[in-house]
Coordinates of C-alpha atoms in Angstrom, one line a residue:
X18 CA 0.0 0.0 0.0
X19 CA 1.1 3.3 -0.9
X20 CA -0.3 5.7 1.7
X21 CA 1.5 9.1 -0.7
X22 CA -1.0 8.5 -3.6
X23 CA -4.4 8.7 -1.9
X24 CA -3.3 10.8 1.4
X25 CA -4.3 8.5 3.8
X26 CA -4.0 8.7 7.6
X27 CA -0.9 7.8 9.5
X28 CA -2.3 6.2 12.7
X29 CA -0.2 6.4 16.0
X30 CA -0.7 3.2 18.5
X31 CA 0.8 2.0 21.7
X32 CA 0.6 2.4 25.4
X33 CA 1.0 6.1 27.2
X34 CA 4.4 7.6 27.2
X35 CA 5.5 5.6 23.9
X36 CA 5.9 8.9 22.1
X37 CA 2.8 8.7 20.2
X38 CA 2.1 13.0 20.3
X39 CA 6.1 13.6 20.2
X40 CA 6.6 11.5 16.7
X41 CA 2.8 12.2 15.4
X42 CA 4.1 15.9 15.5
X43 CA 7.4 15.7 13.8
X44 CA 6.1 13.1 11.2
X45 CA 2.9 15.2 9.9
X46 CA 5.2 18.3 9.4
X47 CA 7.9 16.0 7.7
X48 CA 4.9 14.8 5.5
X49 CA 3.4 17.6 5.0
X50 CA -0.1 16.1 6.8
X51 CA -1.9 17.8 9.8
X52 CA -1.4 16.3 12.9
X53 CA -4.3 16.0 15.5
X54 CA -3.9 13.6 19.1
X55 CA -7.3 11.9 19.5
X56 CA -7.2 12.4 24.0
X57 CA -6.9 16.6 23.0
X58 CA -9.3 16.6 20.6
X59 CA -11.7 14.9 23.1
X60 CA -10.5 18.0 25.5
X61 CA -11.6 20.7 23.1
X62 CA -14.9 19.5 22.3
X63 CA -15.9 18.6 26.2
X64 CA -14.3 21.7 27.0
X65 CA -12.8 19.5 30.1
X66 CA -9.1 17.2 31.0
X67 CA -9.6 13.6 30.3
X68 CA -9.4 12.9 34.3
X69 CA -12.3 14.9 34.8
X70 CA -14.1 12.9 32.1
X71 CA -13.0 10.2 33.6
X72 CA -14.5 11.0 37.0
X73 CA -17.6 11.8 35.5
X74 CA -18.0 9.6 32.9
X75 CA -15.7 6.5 34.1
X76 CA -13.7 4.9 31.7
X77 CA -16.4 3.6 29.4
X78 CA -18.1 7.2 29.0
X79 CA -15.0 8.3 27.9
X80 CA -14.1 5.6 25.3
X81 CA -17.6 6.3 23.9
X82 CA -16.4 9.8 23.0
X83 CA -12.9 8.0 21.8
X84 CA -15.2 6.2 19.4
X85 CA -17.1 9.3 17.7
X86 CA -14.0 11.0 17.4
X87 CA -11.9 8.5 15.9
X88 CA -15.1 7.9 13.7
X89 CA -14.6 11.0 12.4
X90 CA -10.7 11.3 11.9
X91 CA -11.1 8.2 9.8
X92 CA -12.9 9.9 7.5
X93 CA -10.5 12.5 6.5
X94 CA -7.6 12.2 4.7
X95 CA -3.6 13.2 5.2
X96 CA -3.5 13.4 8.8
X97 CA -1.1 11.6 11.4
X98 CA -3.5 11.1 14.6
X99 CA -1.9 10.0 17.7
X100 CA -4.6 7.8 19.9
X101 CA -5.1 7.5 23.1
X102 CA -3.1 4.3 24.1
X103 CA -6.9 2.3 24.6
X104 CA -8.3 3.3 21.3
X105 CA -7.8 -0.2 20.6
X106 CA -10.1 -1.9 23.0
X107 CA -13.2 -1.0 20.4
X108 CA -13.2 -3.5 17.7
X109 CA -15.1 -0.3 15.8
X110 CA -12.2 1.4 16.4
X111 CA -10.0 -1.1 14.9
X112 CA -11.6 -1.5 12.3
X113 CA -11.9 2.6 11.4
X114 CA -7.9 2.3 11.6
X115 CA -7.0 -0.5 9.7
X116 CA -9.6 0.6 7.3
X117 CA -8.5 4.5 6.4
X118 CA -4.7 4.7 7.0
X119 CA -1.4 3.0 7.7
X120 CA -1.0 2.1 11.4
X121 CA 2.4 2.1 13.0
X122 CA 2.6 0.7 16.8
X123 CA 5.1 2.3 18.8
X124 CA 6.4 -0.4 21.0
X125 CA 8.5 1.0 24.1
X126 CA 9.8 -1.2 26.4
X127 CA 7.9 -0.7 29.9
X128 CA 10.5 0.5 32.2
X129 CA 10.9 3.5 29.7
X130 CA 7.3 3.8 29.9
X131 CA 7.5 4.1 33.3
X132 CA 9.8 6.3 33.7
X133 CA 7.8 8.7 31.4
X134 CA 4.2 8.4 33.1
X135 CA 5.4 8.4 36.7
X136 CA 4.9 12.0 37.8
X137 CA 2.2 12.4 35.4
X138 CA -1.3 13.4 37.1
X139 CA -3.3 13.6 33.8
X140 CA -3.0 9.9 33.2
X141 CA -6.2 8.6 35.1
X142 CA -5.7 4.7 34.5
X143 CA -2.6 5.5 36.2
X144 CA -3.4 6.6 39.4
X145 CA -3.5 4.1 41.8
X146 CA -1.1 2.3 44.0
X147 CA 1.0 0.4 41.9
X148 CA 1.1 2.2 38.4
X149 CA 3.7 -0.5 37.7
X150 CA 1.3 -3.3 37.8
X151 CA -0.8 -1.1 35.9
X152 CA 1.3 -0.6 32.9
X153 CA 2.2 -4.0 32.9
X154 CA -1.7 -5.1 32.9
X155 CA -2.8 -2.6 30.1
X156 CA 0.4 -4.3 28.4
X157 CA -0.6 -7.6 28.6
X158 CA -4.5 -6.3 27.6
X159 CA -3.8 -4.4 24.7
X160 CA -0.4 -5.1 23.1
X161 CA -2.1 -8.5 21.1
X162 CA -4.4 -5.7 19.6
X163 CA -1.4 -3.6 18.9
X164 CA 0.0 -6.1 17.1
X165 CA -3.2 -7.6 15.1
X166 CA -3.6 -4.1 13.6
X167 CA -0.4 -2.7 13.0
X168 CA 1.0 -2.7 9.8
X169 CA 4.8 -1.5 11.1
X170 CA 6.0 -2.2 14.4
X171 CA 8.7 0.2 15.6
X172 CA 9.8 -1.1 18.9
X173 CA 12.6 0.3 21.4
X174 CA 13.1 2.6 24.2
X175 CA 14.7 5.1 21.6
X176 CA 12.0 5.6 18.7
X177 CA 12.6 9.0 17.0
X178 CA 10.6 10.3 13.6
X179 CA 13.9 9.7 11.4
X180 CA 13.7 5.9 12.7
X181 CA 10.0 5.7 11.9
X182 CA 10.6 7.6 8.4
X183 CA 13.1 4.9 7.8
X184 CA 11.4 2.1 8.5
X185 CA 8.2 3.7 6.5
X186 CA 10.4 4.2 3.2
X187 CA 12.2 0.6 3.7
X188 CA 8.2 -0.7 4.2
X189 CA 6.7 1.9 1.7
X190 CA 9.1 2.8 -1.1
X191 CA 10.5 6.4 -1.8
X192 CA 7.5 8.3 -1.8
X193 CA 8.4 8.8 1.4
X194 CA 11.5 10.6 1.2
X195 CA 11.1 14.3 1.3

């Protein structure tokens, strides 16, 4: 598949802290695609953080909303979206991914993801006792979904956009070059 000739989405997947927002950022200006992270776009139109969604809504009000709005990115065309590492969990959603873009699953070891979570407060699924356990759980969960719909894997502790642009023109062809 050759994503250059019909503009397709670029789809970011993986767990929080993988670098989804960092790389979605610096891969849709290298492309010349606009970038847009599925968790703020949710935060514009409620006009509220994802922890307070979460408080109101719990976990499965808020993936509700996950589903309209990835709904609706799948139907445009040239953007990189970043999702929220549980996008996956809908089989809709799946299926809106695989079905309007290239997705690339950014695999990061979980002590690096760790690291990069720890002091965050505006991770809810991450504040509880253990947020070790925690990762480790929404590892074992989700990364067989990951992996079912990813069309390149890019795993490591290191990922940067000229390692994903590398491994997208070695899977891609030249297009891709810019």
């Amino acid at each position: 598949m050759r994503i250059e000739d019909d503009k397709r989405n670029v789809y970011l997947i993986g767990l929080m802290g993988a670098g989804k927002t960092t790389i979605g950022k610096a891969l849709a200006k290298r492309l010349g695609y606009r970038f847009v992270d599925s968790d703020h776009e949710i935060e514009a139109r409620t006009g509220v953080s994802l922890p307070t969604i979460f408080e109101i809504e719990g976990e499965d009000g808020f993936r509700r909303r996950e589903a309209q709005v990835i709904a609706e990115l799948a139907s445009r065309n040239a953007h990189v979206v970043a999702t929220g590492g549980g996008a996956v969990l809908r089989p809709e959603n799946r299926q809106s991914l695989e079905a309007s873009g290239f997705v690339i699953y950014l695999d990061v070891p979980l002590p690096t993801l760790y690291e990069r979570t720890r002091h965050d407060k505006k991770r809810p699924l991450l504040q509880v006792s253990d947020p070790r356990r925690k990762l480790r759980e929404l590892h074992a969960e989700r990364d067989p979904l990951y992996r079912d719909i990813a069309d390149l894997i890019v795993s490591g502790s290191r990922i940067t956009v000229q390692s994903v642009l590398h491994l997208l023109i070695k899977e891609l062809g030249e297009p891709w070059k810019r």
